[in-house]
Coordinates of C-alpha atoms in Angstrom, one line a residue:
M235 CA 23.7 -14.9 25.7
R236 CA 24.8 -18.6 25.2
M237 CA 26.9 -20.6 27.2
K238 CA 29.8 -22.2 26.2
N239 CA 29.6 -26.2 27.7
R240 CA 33.4 -27.5 28.8
Y241 CA 32.0 -30.9 29.3
R242 CA 30.3 -31.1 25.9
K243 CA 32.2 -33.8 24.0
S244 CA 34.3 -33.5 20.7
T245 CA 32.1 -33.7 17.5
T246 CA 35.2 -35.1 15.6
L247 CA 33.7 -37.4 12.9
S248 CA 36.1 -41.2 13.4
C249 CA 35.9 -43.6 10.6
N250 CA 36.4 -46.4 12.9
A251 CA 33.3 -48.2 12.6
G252 CA 32.9 -47.9 8.7
S253 CA 29.3 -48.7 8.7
R254 CA 28.7 -45.3 10.1
C255 CA 31.1 -43.5 8.2
S256 CA 29.5 -44.8 4.8
T257 CA 26.2 -43.9 5.8
F258 CA 27.4 -39.9 6.9
F259 CA 28.7 -39.9 3.6
V260 CA 25.8 -41.1 1.7
V261 CA 23.9 -38.5 3.2
F262 CA 25.7 -36.0 2.6
S263 CA 26.4 -36.3 -0.8
L264 CA 22.4 -36.4 -1.5
L265 CA 21.9 -33.7 0.3
G266 CA 24.8 -32.0 -2.4
C267 CA 23.1 -33.4 -5.1
L268 CA 19.5 -32.0 -3.6
L269 CA 21.6 -28.8 -3.7
L270 CA 22.5 -28.4 -7.0
L271 CA 18.9 -29.7 -8.7
H272 CA 17.3 -26.9 -6.7
L273 CA 19.9 -24.2 -8.0
Y274 CA 19.6 -25.8 -11.4
S275 CA 15.4 -25.6 -11.2
Y276 CA 15.8 -21.8 -9.5
I277 CA 17.9 -20.5 -12.4
H278 CA 15.9 -22.2 -14.7
H279 CA 12.7 -20.9 -13.6
R280 CA 14.7 -17.1 -13.3
D281 CA 15.5 -17.5 -17.1
S282 CA 12.1 -18.7 -18.2
H283 CA 9.6 -16.9 -15.9
V284 CA 11.4 -13.6 -14.5
R285 CA 13.3 -12.5 -17.7
E286 CA 10.5 -12.4 -20.8
P287 CA 8.0 -10.0 -17.8
Q288 CA 11.0 -7.7 -17.5
L289 CA 11.5 -7.3 -20.8
R290 CA 7.7 -7.2 -21.6
V291 CA 7.8 -4.4 -18.9
T292 CA 10.9 -2.6 -20.2
H293 CA 10.4 -1.9 -24.0
H294 CA 8.8 1.1 -23.8
P295 CA 11.2 3.6 -23.5
Q296 CA 9.2 5.6 -20.6
F297 CA 9.1 2.4 -18.3
R298 CA 12.9 2.3 -18.5
E299 CA 13.3 5.6 -17.5
I300 CA 10.9 5.6 -14.6
Q301 CA 13.1 2.6 -13.2
E302 CA 15.8 4.9 -13.4
V303 CA 16.8 5.4 -9.5
E304 CA 16.5 8.9 -8.7
E305 CA 18.3 10.0 -5.4
E306 CA 17.6 13.1 -2.9
N307 CA 19.6 15.2 -1.0
I308 CA 18.3 16.8 1.9
Q309 CA 19.7 18.4 4.5
I310 CA 18.4 18.8 8.1
P311 CA 19.1 22.6 8.9
P312 CA 20.2 24.0 12.3
P313 CA 17.1 24.3 15.0
R314 CA 15.2 28.3 14.7
G315 CA 13.1 29.4 17.4
R316 CA 10.9 27.6 19.5
R317 CA 9.6 24.2 18.1
S318 CA 5.9 23.2 17.6
P319 CA 4.6 20.7 20.9
R320 CA 4.5 17.7 18.7
A321 CA 8.3 17.7 17.5
A322 CA 9.7 18.5 20.7
K323 CA 7.5 15.6 22.3
R324 CA 8.2 13.5 20.1
R325 CA 12.7 14.6 20.5
P326 CA 13.5 14.9 23.8
K327 CA 17.5 15.4 23.5
R328 CA 18.7 13.4 20.8
T329 CA 19.6 14.3 17.3
T330 CA 16.9 15.4 15.2
T331 CA 15.8 13.3 11.9
L332 CA 14.0 13.4 8.7
I333 CA 10.8 12.6 10.6
D334 CA 10.6 14.9 13.0
E335 CA 11.0 17.0 10.5
F336 CA 8.4 16.1 8.4
L337 CA 6.1 15.5 11.4
D338 CA 6.7 19.2 13.2
E339 CA 4.6 22.0 11.4
N340 CA 6.8 24.6 12.0
S341 CA 10.0 23.0 10.3
Q342 CA 12.2 24.9 7.2
L343 CA 11.7 22.1 5.8
R344 CA 7.8 22.2 5.8
H345 CA 7.9 23.3 1.7
V346 CA 9.7 20.1 0.8
F347 CA 7.4 17.4 2.2
F348 CA 4.2 19.7 1.5
P349 CA 4.6 22.2 -1.5
G350 CA 2.5 25.4 -1.5
Y351 CA -0.4 25.5 -3.2
K352 CA 1.2 27.7 -5.8
R353 CA 2.8 24.0 -7.0
A354 CA -0.6 22.1 -7.0
I355 CA -1.1 19.9 -10.0
D356 CA -4.1 21.7 -12.7
P357 CA -5.3 19.7 -15.1
M358 CA -7.5 22.2 -16.3
Q359 CA -4.6 24.8 -16.5
S360 CA -1.0 23.0 -17.2
A361 CA 1.0 23.7 -19.9
E362 CA 1.3 21.4 -22.9
N363 CA 4.2 20.0 -21.8
D364 CA 3.4 19.4 -18.5
K365 CA 0.0 17.4 -18.7
Y366 CA 0.0 13.9 -17.2
Y367 CA 2.6 14.4 -15.3
Y368 CA 2.4 13.0 -11.6
Y369 CA 4.0 15.2 -8.5
P370 CA 4.0 13.3 -5.3
G371 CA 3.5 15.0 -2.1
R372 CA 1.6 18.5 -4.0
I373 CA -1.4 19.5 -4.0
W374 CA -3.9 17.6 -7.0
L375 CA -6.7 20.2 -7.9
D376 CA -9.6 18.2 -9.7
T377 CA -11.4 19.9 -12.8
D378 CA -13.3 22.7 -10.3
G379 CA -9.9 23.4 -9.2
N380 CA -10.4 22.1 -5.5
P381 CA -7.9 19.6 -3.6
I382 CA -9.1 16.2 -4.6
Q383 CA -10.1 14.8 -1.3
A384 CA -10.0 10.9 -1.2
H385 CA -7.9 9.4 1.5
G386 CA -6.9 6.0 2.5
G387 CA -8.9 5.1 -1.1
G388 CA -8.8 3.1 -4.0
I389 CA -9.9 2.5 -7.7
L390 CA -13.1 0.4 -9.9
Y391 CA -12.3 0.6 -13.5
D392 CA -16.0 0.3 -14.8
K393 CA -16.2 -1.4 -17.7
Y394 CA -19.8 0.5 -18.9
S395 CA -18.6 3.9 -18.8
K396 CA -14.8 2.7 -19.3
T397 CA -14.2 5.4 -16.6
Y398 CA -12.0 5.4 -13.9
Y399 CA -13.5 5.8 -10.1
W400 CA -11.8 7.3 -7.4
Y401 CA -13.5 6.7 -3.8
G402 CA -11.5 7.8 -0.7
E403 CA -12.3 9.6 2.8
Y404 CA -13.4 12.7 2.2
K405 CA -11.6 15.3 4.7
D406 CA -12.4 18.2 4.4
G407 CA -12.7 19.3 7.9
P408 CA -11.0 20.7 11.2
T409 CA -8.7 18.4 12.3
Y410 CA -8.6 17.8 16.5
H411 CA -8.5 15.5 19.3
A412 CA -11.2 14.0 20.6
H413 CA -9.2 14.1 23.7
K414 CA -6.0 14.9 25.3
K415 CA -4.7 11.4 24.3
G416 CA -6.5 11.0 21.3
A417 CA -5.0 10.5 17.7
A418 CA -5.9 13.8 15.2
R419 CA -9.1 13.0 13.5
V420 CA -11.5 14.9 11.2
D421 CA -15.5 14.3 11.3
I422 CA -16.6 12.5 9.2
I423 CA -17.9 13.9 6.1
G424 CA -18.3 10.9 3.6
V425 CA -17.1 8.9 0.8
G426 CA -15.8 11.2 -2.1
C427 CA -15.7 9.6 -5.4
Y428 CA -14.1 11.5 -8.6
S429 CA -14.1 9.9 -12.0
S430 CA -11.5 9.5 -15.1
K431 CA -10.8 8.9 -18.4
D432 CA -7.3 9.4 -18.0
L433 CA -6.2 8.7 -14.1
W434 CA -5.1 12.5 -14.1
T435 CA -8.0 14.8 -15.0
W436 CA -10.6 13.8 -12.2
K437 CA -14.1 15.3 -11.9
H438 CA -15.9 15.1 -8.4
E439 CA -18.6 13.4 -8.8
G440 CA -19.6 14.3 -5.1
I441 CA -20.2 12.3 -2.2
V442 CA -21.3 9.0 -2.5
L443 CA -21.9 8.0 0.9
A444 CA -22.5 10.8 3.2
A445 CA -22.1 11.2 7.2
E446 CA -24.9 10.9 9.7
E447 CA -25.8 14.1 11.2
T448 CA -27.8 13.7 13.6
N449 CA -28.2 9.8 14.8
E450 CA -25.5 9.6 17.6
T451 CA -26.2 5.5 17.1
H452 CA -25.7 5.4 13.7
D453 CA -22.2 4.1 12.6
L454 CA -21.9 6.5 10.3
H455 CA -22.5 9.7 12.6
K456 CA -19.8 12.0 12.2
S457 CA -18.6 12.1 15.6
N458 CA -17.0 8.2 14.3
V459 CA -14.4 7.1 12.4
L460 CA -14.7 6.0 8.3
E461 CA -11.7 5.1 6.6
R462 CA -10.0 3.1 4.1
P463 CA -13.4 3.1 1.5
K464 CA -12.8 0.5 -1.8
V465 CA -15.4 -0.2 -4.2
I466 CA -15.7 -3.8 -6.4
Y467 CA -18.3 -4.2 -8.6
N468 CA -20.8 -8.2 -8.7
D469 CA -21.0 -9.2 -11.9
K470 CA -24.0 -11.7 -10.9
T471 CA -26.0 -8.4 -8.7
G472 CA -25.2 -5.7 -10.7
K473 CA -23.9 -4.2 -7.4
Y474 CA -21.1 -1.6 -6.4
V475 CA -20.4 -3.2 -3.1
M476 CA -18.0 -0.7 -0.5
W477 CA -16.2 -2.3 2.0
M478 CA -14.4 0.3 4.5
H479 CA -13.2 0.7 7.9
I480 CA -16.0 2.1 10.7
D481 CA -14.9 2.8 14.5
D482 CA -15.5 5.1 16.9
A483 CA -13.6 7.7 18.1
N484 CA -11.5 5.9 20.4
Y485 CA -10.8 2.9 18.1
T486 CA -12.8 0.2 20.2
K487 CA -15.0 -0.7 17.5
A488 CA -13.3 -2.4 15.1
A489 CA -15.6 -3.6 12.4
V490 CA -16.3 -3.2 8.8
G491 CA -18.9 -1.8 7.3
V492 CA -21.3 -2.6 3.5
A493 CA -22.8 -0.2 1.4
I494 CA -24.4 -0.9 -2.2
S495 CA -25.6 1.0 -5.6
D496 CA -26.9 0.4 -8.3
A497 CA -24.4 3.1 -10.4
P498 CA -20.7 3.7 -9.9
N499 CA -21.1 7.5 -8.8
G500 CA -24.1 6.6 -6.4
P501 CA -24.9 7.1 -4.2
F502 CA -24.2 4.1 -2.0
D503 CA -27.1 3.0 0.5
Y504 CA -25.5 1.9 3.7
L505 CA -26.0 -2.2 4.8
G506 CA -24.3 -2.0 8.5
S507 CA -21.4 -3.3 10.3
Q508 CA -19.9 -6.3 12.0
R509 CA -16.8 -8.2 13.2
P510 CA -16.1 -10.2 10.6
H511 CA -15.5 -13.7 11.4
G512 CA -15.9 -12.1 14.8
Y513 CA -12.7 -11.0 15.0
E514 CA -11.6 -6.7 15.1
S515 CA -10.8 -5.2 12.5
R516 CA -9.2 -1.6 11.4
D517 CA -6.7 -1.1 8.3
M518 CA -8.7 -2.9 5.8
T519 CA -9.2 -4.0 1.9
V520 CA -10.7 -5.8 -0.8
F521 CA -9.7 -8.1 -3.7
K522 CA -11.8 -9.1 -7.0
D523 CA -9.9 -11.9 -8.4
D524 CA -9.8 -13.4 -11.7
D525 CA -12.6 -15.6 -11.3
G526 CA -14.9 -13.0 -9.9
V527 CA -14.4 -14.1 -6.3
A528 CA -13.5 -11.0 -3.9
Y529 CA -11.9 -11.6 -0.4
L530 CA -11.7 -8.8 3.0
I531 CA -7.5 -8.7 4.1
Y532 CA -7.6 -6.8 7.1
S533 CA -6.0 -6.2 10.3
S534 CA -6.6 -8.0 13.6
E535 CA -5.0 -8.6 17.0
D536 CA -4.1 -5.1 17.7
N537 CA -2.7 -5.2 14.7
S538 CA -0.4 -7.7 15.4
E539 CA -1.8 -9.9 12.2
L540 CA -3.5 -9.6 8.6
H541 CA -6.5 -12.0 8.5
I542 CA -8.1 -12.8 5.0
G543 CA -11.2 -14.3 4.0
P544 CA -12.9 -14.9 1.0
L545 CA -17.0 -12.9 0.7
T546 CA -20.2 -14.6 -0.1
D547 CA -21.6 -14.8 -3.6
D548 CA -23.4 -11.2 -3.3
Y549 CA -19.5 -9.2 -2.0
L550 CA -22.3 -8.3 1.1
N551 CA -20.8 -10.5 3.8
V552 CA -18.1 -12.7 4.9
T553 CA -17.8 -16.7 4.5
S554 CA -16.9 -18.7 7.6
V555 CA -13.3 -19.0 5.9
M556 CA -10.3 -17.3 7.2
R557 CA -6.6 -17.4 7.5
R558 CA -4.4 -15.7 9.9
V559 CA -0.9 -14.5 7.7
L560 CA 1.7 -12.5 9.2
V561 CA 1.1 -13.3 12.2
G562 CA 2.9 -10.6 15.2
Q563 CA 4.6 -9.0 11.9
H564 CA 2.3 -5.8 12.8
R565 CA 1.1 -5.0 9.6
E566 CA -1.2 -2.4 8.5
A567 CA -2.7 -0.5 4.6
P568 CA -2.6 -4.2 3.3
A569 CA -2.8 -2.9 -0.7
L570 CA -3.5 -6.0 -2.9
F571 CA -2.7 -7.2 -6.5
K572 CA -1.3 -10.3 -8.8
H573 CA 0.8 -10.5 -11.4
Q574 CA 1.1 -14.5 -13.3
G575 CA -0.6 -16.0 -11.0
T576 CA 1.2 -15.1 -8.1
Y577 CA -0.5 -12.6 -5.8
Y578 CA 1.9 -9.3 -4.3
M579 CA 1.3 -7.1 -1.0
I580 CA 2.2 -4.1 0.5
T581 CA 1.7 -3.1 4.0
S582 CA 2.7 -0.7 6.3
G583 CA 3.8 -1.3 10.0
C584 CA 1.6 -0.1 13.0
T585 CA 3.0 4.1 14.0
G586 CA 0.1 5.7 14.0
W587 CA 0.0 8.7 11.2
A588 CA 4.0 8.5 11.4
P589 CA 5.2 7.1 8.1
N590 CA 7.8 3.5 8.1
E591 CA 9.4 1.0 6.6
A592 CA 7.3 -0.5 3.7
L593 CA 7.2 -4.5 3.1
A594 CA 6.3 -6.5 -0.1
H595 CA 4.9 -10.1 0.3
A596 CA 3.8 -12.9 -1.8
A597 CA 2.0 -16.0 -2.1
E598 CA 0.8 -18.7 -4.8
S599 CA -2.3 -18.7 -3.4
I600 CA -4.2 -15.8 -1.4
L601 CA -5.5 -17.4 1.8
G602 CA -1.1 -17.9 2.1
P603 CA 1.3 -18.7 3.1
W604 CA 2.9 -15.6 2.5
E605 CA 6.1 -14.8 2.4
T606 CA 7.9 -11.3 2.8
M607 CA 10.5 -10.2 0.6
G608 CA 11.3 -7.2 1.8
N609 CA 11.3 -3.5 1.6
P610 CA 10.0 -2.5 -1.9
C611 CA 11.1 1.5 -2.4
M612 CA 13.9 2.2 -4.7
G613 CA 15.7 5.9 -4.6
G614 CA 15.0 8.7 -2.7
N615 CA 17.3 8.3 -0.3
K616 CA 17.8 5.9 3.2
M617 CA 14.9 7.5 5.3
F618 CA 12.7 8.3 1.9
R619 CA 13.1 4.0 1.7
L620 CA 12.4 3.8 5.3
T621 CA 9.6 6.0 5.6
T622 CA 7.9 4.6 2.1
Y623 CA 8.9 8.2 0.8
F624 CA 7.0 9.6 3.5
A625 CA 3.7 7.7 2.9
Q626 CA 1.3 4.8 3.7
S627 CA 0.1 2.3 1.2
T628 CA -3.3 2.6 -0.3
F629 CA -3.7 0.7 -3.0
V630 CA -1.6 -0.9 -6.4
L631 CA -3.7 -0.4 -9.9
P632 CA -2.3 -2.3 -12.5
I633 CA -1.7 -0.5 -15.7
P634 CA -3.8 -2.0 -18.4
G635 CA -1.4 -3.4 -21.5
F636 CA 1.5 -3.1 -19.7
P637 CA 1.9 -6.4 -17.8
G638 CA 4.2 -6.2 -14.1
S639 CA 3.9 -2.4 -14.5
F640 CA 0.8 -0.9 -11.6
I641 CA 1.0 2.1 -9.9
F642 CA 1.4 2.3 -6.3
M643 CA -0.5 4.8 -4.6
A644 CA -0.2 5.9 -1.2
D645 CA -1.0 8.8 1.2
R646 CA 1.4 11.3 3.0
W647 CA -0.4 12.0 6.1
N648 CA -0.5 15.6 7.1
P649 CA -1.7 14.8 11.1
A650 CA -1.1 19.2 11.6
D651 CA -4.3 19.0 9.7
L652 CA -5.6 16.1 8.2
K653 CA -7.6 17.6 4.8
D654 CA -4.5 18.5 3.8
S655 CA -2.7 15.2 3.2
R656 CA -1.1 14.0 0.2
Y657 CA -1.1 11.6 -2.8
V658 CA 2.4 9.3 -2.9
W659 CA 1.4 8.0 -7.2
L660 CA 4.5 6.1 -8.3
P661 CA 5.1 3.2 -10.5
L662 CA 5.6 0.4 -9.4
I663 CA 7.2 -2.8 -11.4
V664 CA 7.4 -6.3 -10.8
A665 CA 10.3 -8.1 -12.7
G666 CA 13.7 -9.0 -12.3
P667 CA 14.8 -12.0 -9.1
A668 CA 13.8 -11.2 -5.2
D669 CA 17.0 -10.6 -3.3
Q670 CA 15.5 -11.7 -0.1
P671 CA 15.2 -15.3 0.6
L672 CA 12.4 -16.7 2.2
E673 CA 11.9 -16.1 5.5
Y674 CA 11.3 -19.6 7.2
S675 CA 13.6 -21.2 4.6
F676 CA 17.1 -21.3 3.1
E677 CA 15.5 -21.0 -0.8
F678 CA 14.8 -17.7 -2.8
P679 CA 11.7 -17.5 -3.8
L680 CA 10.3 -18.3 -7.8
W681 CA 8.2 -14.8 -7.9
S682 CA 9.8 -11.7 -9.1
R683 CA 11.2 -8.8 -7.7
V684 CA 8.8 -6.1 -6.6
S685 CA 10.2 -2.5 -6.5
I686 CA 8.8 0.4 -6.2
Y687 CA 10.6 3.5 -7.8
W688 CA 10.9 7.3 -6.2
H689 CA 10.5 10.1 -8.8
R690 CA 10.1 13.9 -8.3
K691 CA 8.1 14.3 -11.3
W692 CA 6.4 10.8 -13.9
R693 CA 4.3 10.0 -16.2
L694 CA 2.5 7.1 -17.8
P695 CA 3.9 6.6 -21.2
Q696 CA 2.7 8.6 -23.8
G697 CA 0.0 7.3 -25.9
L698 CA -2.2 5.1 -23.1
G699 CA -5.1 7.0 -23.7
L700 CA -8.3 5.8 -23.0
N701 CA -8.6 3.1 -25.5
S702 CA -5.3 1.6 -23.4
F703 CA -7.7 0.7 -20.1
K704 CA -9.7 -1.6 -21.0

């Protein structure tokens, strides 16, 4: 608590000493001029760099439609019967929240967060007027009629086959706890791979990196952890390179693993794991820049900060260069993207399987400094926005031909049955002035606002066929 100093002398300006008074007013006037100059610079930059991309993004009628704010009104029902132990443990003598209902597998609202199989997205059976629509949170079937298993994943566009490949954790196994206080888990099965020409109809290409069944010392032994696989293509070596989070059941190994393949649909050969730059690494991603340089981004120091550093030319190792960013902010699940020379990143908080608030960050250099822009979520309701629509970021995919438009990819985790975790894909738009000042100054950022729009159903603009995805 701040205490008043009763012996403090008055700070009233006295102009008896003319020189000091004149100096004060000169300095004050200069500061005023600088503030006016900055205001002019900001308005000029906003008009020339913000409004222009906003017009380019919104000229298509369907993009204007997906930028409309869609609200949700979910009423918490009165309690009935006995609640599950997980919910009871989280809710000792307090008002039930939507997060409690989300985590309670016996909740009367379960169907809201995890709609049943009858409402699944089935590209092979959908009516003509329902084609290409995304339904966040619904079961999503592949062309064989099976639920897609690509959790914590990312997408690679292969320019040679003109095909998208979606890689992620294949969790089609029973959920259990390794020990009493352990987190919910599924044994490693491997990395699932799916291919698509339209980002909606997905063919299962198989498990492209499989678990090790017998060798208990192997990183990929089924008792360990494999999370957040991401694949990038190396133009110099012609190899497809996969990076992933590798851990033991207690999350004490905290490493990254690397695998390579000659083809996007595998199989991938596992090369080994390491602690990058000698530090712990948990949630991670990789980002390939326009100049071909690739970067590893990972949560470290007990998830209290993120580390960013370039990879070697072959993408198989890190270099000695590393920068700490978002120090002390406890962020994970990084998803990077770039627009008009500015780097953006979506992160989540650290609350285990429970959902939390996303934050958007921006930087002029990928190595930082990074500034926090605030919560990018729009629509739904307050709890939807504070929980990132009950999901966690994993990847941001550019929509070709529409600068400033992206698909935000997230996982709606189901800790009671992880194989039934769902996908939340939503439109992300970079346009308009940012509405929060920089963290460490009184200035407003010169980059654009990042907005993720909630929709119960939505689709990409009609006519976005294979020829648009280049």
